[in-house]
Amino acid sequence: MVLDNLYLIVAITEKSNAIGKNNDLLYFLKEDMNFFKEKTCGNSVICGKKTFDGFKIKPLPKRNNIVLTTSDFSFEGVRVFNNIEDLIEFVKENPDEKFFVCGGMSIYKQLIGYCSKMYITKYEEKEIIEADSHFPEIDEKLWKVTEKVEGKNENPKLTFYTYERI
Ligand SMILES: NC(=O)c1ccc[n+]([C@@H]2O[C@H](COP(=O)([O-])OP(=O)(O)OC[C@H]3O[C@@H](n4cnc5c(N)ncnc54)[C@H](OP(=O)(O)O)[C@@H]3O)[C@@H](O)[C@H]2O)c1
C-alpha cells in the first residue's frame, strides 16, 4: 500500500548506501542540512527512537515530530507510536499533512514500501566508507528518478535525487 502523503528523505553514499555509524550521521554538511530543512519544515517528520536520541535539538523545530518506539518513552511536543500499523492509520487519517520518514535504518526498511516519493542525497564515495547502517537497495522496477540536481559542495560532491513511483 502506497500513501500519497508519505515521503522519505535520506542521505546515502552513492556506492554502498551507507547512512550512519555508531548511531551518528556519516556527514554533517550544511548544504544537505539546508535541503532537509527546506523539505521538512512545516510538515511532520517520522523517526525511530535511536535517530531521535541523536538529534542535537529535540524535537526538530517547526515540524511535527513523530517517534517510533516500543518503550513508554514520552517527550514534550512529540507524538509517539508503538507500532507501524498505528502510525500508518494516523498518516491515512491526515491526508492533508505531509509526513517525511527520516530514519534510521530500521524505520527506512519498514516504511519504504508505503512511501510515494523519496528525496535522496547521494554522497560521492571514492572508496567504500565504513558504516554500520545502510539504506535498502532502490528497486528500479518500482522507482524512477524524476529530478537530479548537482550540489555545490566539493569533497564529497553531493547530488540531490527525487524518486517517484513508476
Ligand atoms: N543518513 C541519513 O539520512 C540518516 C537519517 C537518519 C538516521 N541515520 C542513521 O541511522 C542510524 C540509526 O538507525 P537504527 O536502525 O539503528 O535506529 P532507528 O531506526 O533510528 O531507531 C530504532 C528504534 O526505533 C524503534 N522502532 C523500530 N521499529 C519499530 C516499530 N515497528 N515499532 C515501534 N518502535 C520501533 C525501536 O526503539 P525502542 O528500542 O525504543 O523500542 C528501535 O530500537 C544512525 O547511525 C543514524 O545516524 C541516517
PDB file of C-alpha atoms and ligand atoms in Angstrom:
ATOM      1  CA  MET A   1       0.000   0.000   0.000  1.00  0.00           C
ATOM      2  CA  VAL A   2       1.459   3.343  -1.110  1.00  0.00           C
ATOM      3  CA  LEU A   3       0.371   6.549   0.632  1.00  0.00           C
ATOM      4  CA  ASP A   4       0.364   9.810  -1.380  1.00  0.00           C
ATOM      5  CA  ASN A   5       1.225  11.910   1.680  1.00  0.00           C
ATOM      6  CA  LEU A   6       4.107   9.737   2.949  1.00  0.00           C
ATOM      7  CA  TYR A   7       7.571  10.720   1.711  1.00  0.00           C
ATOM      8  CA  LEU A   8      11.068   9.650   2.646  1.00  0.00           C
ATOM      9  CA  ILE A   9      14.231  11.721   2.985  1.00  0.00           C
ATOM     10  CA  VAL A  10      17.743  10.327   3.424  1.00  0.00           C
ATOM     11  CA  ALA A  11      21.422  10.933   2.711  1.00  0.00           C
ATOM     12  CA  ILE A  12      23.301   7.894   1.401  1.00  0.00           C
ATOM     13  CA  THR A  13      26.695   7.163  -0.094  1.00  0.00           C
ATOM     14  CA  GLU A  14      26.490   6.548  -3.840  1.00  0.00           C
ATOM     15  CA  LYS A  15      28.072   3.075  -3.930  1.00  0.00           C
ATOM     16  CA  SER A  16      27.269   1.290  -0.675  1.00  0.00           C
ATOM     17  CA  ASN A  17      24.088   3.087   0.509  1.00  0.00           C
ATOM     18  CA  ALA A  18      25.752   3.818   3.860  1.00  0.00           C
ATOM     19  CA  ILE A  19      23.771   6.133   6.164  1.00  0.00           C
ATOM     20  CA  GLY A  20      25.368   6.010   9.597  1.00  0.00           C
ATOM     21  CA  LYS A  21      27.921   4.718  12.052  1.00  0.00           C
ATOM     22  CA  ASN A  22      27.864   4.473  15.861  1.00  0.00           C
ATOM     23  CA  ASN A  23      24.352   5.950  15.905  1.00  0.00           C
ATOM     24  CA  ASP A  24      25.565   9.085  14.162  1.00  0.00           C
ATOM     25  CA  LEU A  25      25.431  10.507  10.649  1.00  0.00           C
ATOM     26  CA  LEU A  26      28.412   9.983   8.347  1.00  0.00           C
ATOM     27  CA  TYR A  27      28.448  13.623   7.247  1.00  0.00           C
ATOM     28  CA  PHE A  28      27.018  16.837   8.585  1.00  0.00           C
ATOM     29  CA  LEU A  29      27.074  19.134   5.564  1.00  0.00           C
ATOM     30  CA  LYS A  30      25.357  22.490   5.593  1.00  0.00           C
ATOM     31  CA  GLU A  31      24.078  22.184   2.039  1.00  0.00           C
ATOM     32  CA  ASP A  32      22.353  18.894   2.820  1.00  0.00           C
ATOM     33  CA  MET A  33      21.059  20.082   6.205  1.00  0.00           C
ATOM     34  CA  ASN A  34      19.519  23.110   4.468  1.00  0.00           C
ATOM     35  CA  PHE A  35      17.896  20.828   1.904  1.00  0.00           C
ATOM     36  CA  PHE A  36      16.485  18.672   4.721  1.00  0.00           C
ATOM     37  CA  LYS A  37      15.101  21.748   6.479  1.00  0.00           C
ATOM     38  CA  GLU A  38      13.620  23.187   3.302  1.00  0.00           C
ATOM     39  CA  LYS A  39      11.736  19.969   2.543  1.00  0.00           C
ATOM     40  CA  THR A  40      10.579  19.058   6.055  1.00  0.00           C
ATOM     41  CA  CYS A  41       9.775  22.383   7.754  1.00  0.00           C
ATOM     42  CA  GLY A  42       6.036  22.905   8.176  1.00  0.00           C
ATOM     43  CA  ASN A  43       5.426  19.151   7.846  1.00  0.00           C
ATOM     44  CA  SER A  44       5.676  16.025  10.003  1.00  0.00           C
ATOM     45  CA  VAL A  45       8.868  14.029  10.487  1.00  0.00           C
ATOM     46  CA  ILE A  46       8.877  10.351  11.483  1.00  0.00           C
ATOM     47  CA  CYS A  47      11.915   8.685  13.022  1.00  0.00           C
ATOM     48  CA  GLY A  48      12.997   5.774  15.182  1.00  0.00           C
ATOM     49  CA  LYS A  49      13.940   6.282  18.807  1.00  0.00           C
ATOM     50  CA  LYS A  50      17.691   5.966  18.136  1.00  0.00           C
ATOM     51  CA  THR A  51      17.642   8.661  15.465  1.00  0.00           C
ATOM     52  CA  PHE A  52      15.589  10.930  17.737  1.00  0.00           C
ATOM     53  CA  ASP A  53      18.150  10.409  20.533  1.00  0.00           C
ATOM     54  CA  GLY A  54      20.849  11.570  18.093  1.00  0.00           C
ATOM     55  CA  PHE A  55      19.162  14.897  17.253  1.00  0.00           C
ATOM     56  CA  LYS A  56      21.160  17.806  18.609  1.00  0.00           C
ATOM     57  CA  ILE A  57      17.986  19.851  19.068  1.00  0.00           C
ATOM     58  CA  LYS A  58      14.906  17.922  20.203  1.00  0.00           C
ATOM     59  CA  PRO A  59      12.225  17.971  18.957  1.00  0.00           C
ATOM     60  CA  LEU A  60      13.141  19.288  15.497  1.00  0.00           C
ATOM     61  CA  PRO A  61      11.735  22.839  15.410  1.00  0.00           C
ATOM     62  CA  LYS A  62       8.919  23.943  13.061  1.00  0.00           C
ATOM     63  CA  ARG A  63       7.948  20.320  12.415  1.00  0.00           C
ATOM     64  CA  ASN A  64       5.525  17.849  13.990  1.00  0.00           C
ATOM     65  CA  ASN A  65       7.848  15.228  15.437  1.00  0.00           C
ATOM     66  CA  ILE A  66       6.760  11.581  15.472  1.00  0.00           C
ATOM     67  CA  VAL A  67       8.876   8.903  17.140  1.00  0.00           C
ATOM     68  CA  LEU A  68       8.541   5.134  16.897  1.00  0.00           C
ATOM     69  CA  THR A  69       9.492   3.164  19.988  1.00  0.00           C
ATOM     70  CA  THR A  70       8.306   0.039  21.762  1.00  0.00           C
ATOM     71  CA  SER A  71       9.029   1.674  25.131  1.00  0.00           C
ATOM     72  CA  ASP A  72       6.836   4.018  27.200  1.00  0.00           C
ATOM     73  CA  PHE A  73       9.020   6.972  26.137  1.00  0.00           C
ATOM     74  CA  SER A  74       7.398  10.405  26.100  1.00  0.00           C
ATOM     75  CA  PHE A  75       8.788  13.840  25.270  1.00  0.00           C
ATOM     76  CA  GLU A  76       7.068  17.215  25.207  1.00  0.00           C
ATOM     77  CA  GLY A  77       5.924  18.126  21.704  1.00  0.00           C
ATOM     78  CA  VAL A  78       6.472  14.612  20.340  1.00  0.00           C
ATOM     79  CA  ARG A  79       3.794  12.154  19.205  1.00  0.00           C
ATOM     80  CA  VAL A  80       4.804   8.570  19.937  1.00  0.00           C
ATOM     81  CA  PHE A  81       3.704   5.403  18.163  1.00  0.00           C
ATOM     82  CA  ASN A  82       4.482   1.902  19.417  1.00  0.00           C
ATOM     83  CA  ASN A  83       3.994   0.119  16.116  1.00  0.00           C
ATOM     84  CA  ILE A  84       3.927   0.713  12.350  1.00  0.00           C
ATOM     85  CA  GLU A  85       0.238  -0.167  11.922  1.00  0.00           C
ATOM     86  CA  ASP A  86      -0.999   2.645  14.218  1.00  0.00           C
ATOM     87  CA  LEU A  87       1.373   5.098  12.522  1.00  0.00           C
ATOM     88  CA  ILE A  88       0.072   4.140   9.053  1.00  0.00           C
ATOM     89  CA  GLU A  89      -3.521   4.616  10.262  1.00  0.00           C
ATOM     90  CA  PHE A  90      -2.589   8.092  11.526  1.00  0.00           C
ATOM     91  CA  VAL A  91      -0.980   9.016   8.185  1.00  0.00           C
ATOM     92  CA  LYS A  92      -4.130   7.847   6.366  1.00  0.00           C
ATOM     93  CA  GLU A  93      -6.373   9.822   8.717  1.00  0.00           C
ATOM     94  CA  ASN A  94      -4.437  13.029   7.910  1.00  0.00           C
ATOM     95  CA  PRO A  95      -4.349  13.212   4.104  1.00  0.00           C
ATOM     96  CA  ASP A  96      -3.663  16.964   4.061  1.00  0.00           C
ATOM     97  CA  GLU A  97      -0.498  16.584   6.151  1.00  0.00           C
ATOM     98  CA  LYS A  98       2.844  15.634   4.540  1.00  0.00           C
ATOM     99  CA  PHE A  99       4.838  13.059   6.501  1.00  0.00           C
ATOM    100  CA  PHE A 100       8.578  12.545   5.946  1.00  0.00           C
ATOM    101  CA  VAL A 101      10.221   9.299   7.003  1.00  0.00           C
ATOM    102  CA  CYS A 102      13.652  10.444   8.179  1.00  0.00           C
ATOM    103  CA  GLY A 103      15.378   7.379   9.553  1.00  0.00           C
ATOM    104  CA  GLY A 104      17.126   5.470  10.777  1.00  0.00           C
ATOM    105  CA  MET A 105      17.921   2.216   9.066  1.00  0.00           C
ATOM    106  CA  SER A 106      15.172   0.131  10.706  1.00  0.00           C
ATOM    107  CA  ILE A 107      12.491   2.734  10.007  1.00  0.00           C
ATOM    108  CA  TYR A 108      13.523   3.191   6.347  1.00  0.00           C
ATOM    109  CA  LYS A 109      13.335  -0.586   5.850  1.00  0.00           C
ATOM    110  CA  GLN A 110       9.882  -0.832   7.408  1.00  0.00           C
ATOM    111  CA  LEU A 111       8.351   2.203   5.704  1.00  0.00           C
ATOM    112  CA  ILE A 112       9.928   2.458   2.224  1.00  0.00           C
ATOM    113  CA  GLY A 113       7.169   0.227   0.847  1.00  0.00           C
ATOM    114  CA  TYR A 114       4.488   2.743   1.905  1.00  0.00           C
ATOM    115  CA  CYS A 115       6.243   5.877   0.561  1.00  0.00           C
ATOM    116  CA  SER A 116       5.202   7.604  -2.669  1.00  0.00           C
ATOM    117  CA  LYS A 117       8.242   9.840  -3.070  1.00  0.00           C
ATOM    118  CA  MET A 118      11.869   9.838  -1.897  1.00  0.00           C
ATOM    119  CA  TYR A 119      14.371  12.663  -1.604  1.00  0.00           C
ATOM    120  CA  ILE A 120      17.770  11.026  -1.655  1.00  0.00           C
ATOM    121  CA  THR A 121      21.020  12.923  -1.333  1.00  0.00           C
ATOM    122  CA  LYS A 122      23.856  10.813  -2.735  1.00  0.00           C
ATOM    123  CA  TYR A 123      27.359  11.429  -1.467  1.00  0.00           C
ATOM    124  CA  GLU A 124      30.285  10.756  -3.761  1.00  0.00           C
ATOM    125  CA  GLU A 125      32.083   7.629  -2.478  1.00  0.00           C
ATOM    126  CA  LYS A 126      35.569   7.196  -3.912  1.00  0.00           C
ATOM    127  CA  GLU A 127      36.295   4.300  -1.575  1.00  0.00           C
ATOM    128  CA  ILE A 128      33.667   2.257   0.265  1.00  0.00           C
ATOM    129  CA  ILE A 129      33.019   4.046   3.519  1.00  0.00           C
ATOM    130  CA  GLU A 130      32.907   2.144   6.807  1.00  0.00           C
ATOM    131  CA  ALA A 131      29.416   2.178   8.291  1.00  0.00           C
ATOM    132  CA  ASP A 132      27.027   0.085  10.377  1.00  0.00           C
ATOM    133  CA  SER A 133      23.739   1.422   8.978  1.00  0.00           C
ATOM    134  CA  HIS A 134      22.647   1.216   5.353  1.00  0.00           C
ATOM    135  CA  PHE A 135      19.673   2.171   3.203  1.00  0.00           C
ATOM    136  CA  PRO A 136      17.930  -0.660   1.304  1.00  0.00           C
ATOM    137  CA  GLU A 137      18.655  -1.212  -2.419  1.00  0.00           C
ATOM    138  CA  ILE A 138      16.481   1.066  -4.542  1.00  0.00           C
ATOM    139  CA  ASP A 139      14.396  -1.196  -6.786  1.00  0.00           C
ATOM    140  CA  GLU A 140      14.480   0.325 -10.276  1.00  0.00           C
ATOM    141  CA  LYS A 141      11.388  -1.636 -11.236  1.00  0.00           C
ATOM    142  CA  LEU A 142       9.418   0.344  -8.633  1.00  0.00           C
ATOM    143  CA  TRP A 143      11.133   3.765  -8.624  1.00  0.00           C
ATOM    144  CA  LYS A 144      12.141   6.278 -11.286  1.00  0.00           C
ATOM    145  CA  VAL A 145      14.285   9.386 -10.918  1.00  0.00           C
ATOM    146  CA  THR A 146      12.145  12.480 -11.626  1.00  0.00           C
ATOM    147  CA  GLU A 147      14.728  15.107 -10.676  1.00  0.00           C
ATOM    148  CA  LYS A 148      18.513  15.186 -10.331  1.00  0.00           C
ATOM    149  CA  VAL A 149      20.330  18.301  -9.126  1.00  0.00           C
ATOM    150  CA  GLU A 150      24.094  18.582  -8.621  1.00  0.00           C
ATOM    151  CA  GLY A 151      25.056  20.169  -5.305  1.00  0.00           C
ATOM    152  CA  LYS A 152      27.720  22.841  -4.860  1.00  0.00           C
ATOM    153  CA  ASN A 153      29.742  21.082  -2.173  1.00  0.00           C
ATOM    154  CA  GLU A 154      33.145  19.657  -3.116  1.00  0.00           C
ATOM    155  CA  ASN A 155      34.749  16.667  -1.446  1.00  0.00           C
ATOM    156  CA  PRO A 156      32.420  14.975  -1.077  1.00  0.00           C
ATOM    157  CA  LYS A 157      30.254  16.019  -4.016  1.00  0.00           C
ATOM    158  CA  LEU A 158      26.517  15.761  -3.451  1.00  0.00           C
ATOM    159  CA  THR A 159      23.688  15.032  -5.868  1.00  0.00           C
ATOM    160  CA  PHE A 160      20.056  15.545  -4.916  1.00  0.00           C
ATOM    161  CA  TYR A 161      17.720  12.928  -6.419  1.00  0.00           C
ATOM    162  CA  THR A 162      13.947  12.799  -6.337  1.00  0.00           C
ATOM    163  CA  TYR A 163      12.419   9.354  -6.856  1.00  0.00           C
ATOM    164  CA  GLU A 164       8.771   8.697  -7.592  1.00  0.00           C
ATOM    165  CA  ARG A 165       6.792   5.508  -8.065  1.00  0.00           C
ATOM    166  CA  ILE A 166       6.695   4.091 -11.606  1.00  0.00           C
TER     167      ILE A 166
HETATM  168  N1  LIG B   1      21.891   9.409   6.523  1.00  0.00           N
HETATM  169  C1  LIG B   1      20.677   9.690   6.926  1.00  0.00           C
HETATM  170  O1  LIG B   1      19.919  10.375   6.207  1.00  0.00           O
HETATM  171  C2  LIG B   1      20.196   9.198   8.255  1.00  0.00           C
HETATM  172  C3  LIG B   1      18.958   9.619   8.752  1.00  0.00           C
HETATM  173  C4  LIG B   1      18.551   9.144   9.992  1.00  0.00           C
HETATM  174  C5  LIG B   1      19.340   8.260  10.705  1.00  0.00           C
HETATM  175  N2  LIG B   1      20.525   7.878  10.195  1.00  0.00           N
HETATM  176  C6  LIG B   1      21.396   6.949  10.933  1.00  0.00           C
HETATM  177  O2  LIG B   1      20.717   5.703  11.139  1.00  0.00           O
HETATM  178  C7  LIG B   1      21.301   5.075  12.291  1.00  0.00           C
HETATM  179  C8  LIG B   1      20.209   4.623  13.232  1.00  0.00           C
HETATM  180  O3  LIG B   1      19.411   3.604  12.632  1.00  0.00           O
HETATM  181  P1  LIG B   1      18.835   2.407  13.521  1.00  0.00           P
HETATM  182  O4  LIG B   1      18.139   1.449  12.643  1.00  0.00           O
HETATM  183  O5  LIG B   1      19.940   1.882  14.390  1.00  0.00           O
HETATM  184  O6  LIG B   1      17.838   3.126  14.549  1.00  0.00           O
HETATM  185  P2  LIG B   1      16.438   3.882  14.333  1.00  0.00           P
HETATM  186  O7  LIG B   1      15.710   3.272  13.174  1.00  0.00           O
HETATM  187  O8  LIG B   1      16.629   5.350  14.352  1.00  0.00           O
HETATM  188  O9  LIG B   1      15.685   3.525  15.699  1.00  0.00           O
HETATM  189  C9  LIG B   1      15.481   2.187  16.049  1.00  0.00           C
HETATM  190  C10 LIG B   1      14.475   2.148  17.181  1.00  0.00           C
HETATM  191  O10 LIG B   1      13.186   2.559  16.711  1.00  0.00           O
HETATM  192  C11 LIG B   1      12.178   1.836  17.383  1.00  0.00           C
HETATM  193  N3  LIG B   1      11.419   1.040  16.416  1.00  0.00           N
HETATM  194  C12 LIG B   1      11.857   0.486  15.249  1.00  0.00           C
HETATM  195  N4  LIG B   1      10.855  -0.165  14.640  1.00  0.00           N
HETATM  196  C13 LIG B   1       9.753  -0.021  15.425  1.00  0.00           C
HETATM  197  C14 LIG B   1       8.414  -0.478  15.336  1.00  0.00           C
HETATM  198  N5  LIG B   1       7.975  -1.208  14.293  1.00  0.00           N
HETATM  199  N6  LIG B   1       7.557  -0.161  16.334  1.00  0.00           N
HETATM  200  C15 LIG B   1       7.977   0.598  17.387  1.00  0.00           C
HETATM  201  N7  LIG B   1       9.235   1.055  17.532  1.00  0.00           N
HETATM  202  C16 LIG B   1      10.106   0.748  16.565  1.00  0.00           C
HETATM  203  C17 LIG B   1      12.884   0.947  18.390  1.00  0.00           C
HETATM  204  O11 LIG B   1      13.003   1.736  19.562  1.00  0.00           O
HETATM  205  P3  LIG B   1      12.966   1.079  21.056  1.00  0.00           P
HETATM  206  O12 LIG B   1      14.209   0.260  21.137  1.00  0.00           O
HETATM  207  O13 LIG B   1      12.931   2.271  21.954  1.00  0.00           O
HETATM  208  O14 LIG B   1      11.724   0.250  21.105  1.00  0.00           O
HETATM  209  C18 LIG B   1      14.245   0.752  17.758  1.00  0.00           C
HETATM  210  O15 LIG B   1      15.261   0.384  18.671  1.00  0.00           O
HETATM  211  C19 LIG B   1      22.225   6.123  12.920  1.00  0.00           C
HETATM  212  O16 LIG B   1      23.567   5.889  12.558  1.00  0.00           O
HETATM  213  C20 LIG B   1      21.726   7.421  12.322  1.00  0.00           C
HETATM  214  O17 LIG B   1      22.720   8.435  12.314  1.00  0.00           O
HETATM  215  C21 LIG B   1      20.976   8.332   8.981  1.00  0.00           C
END
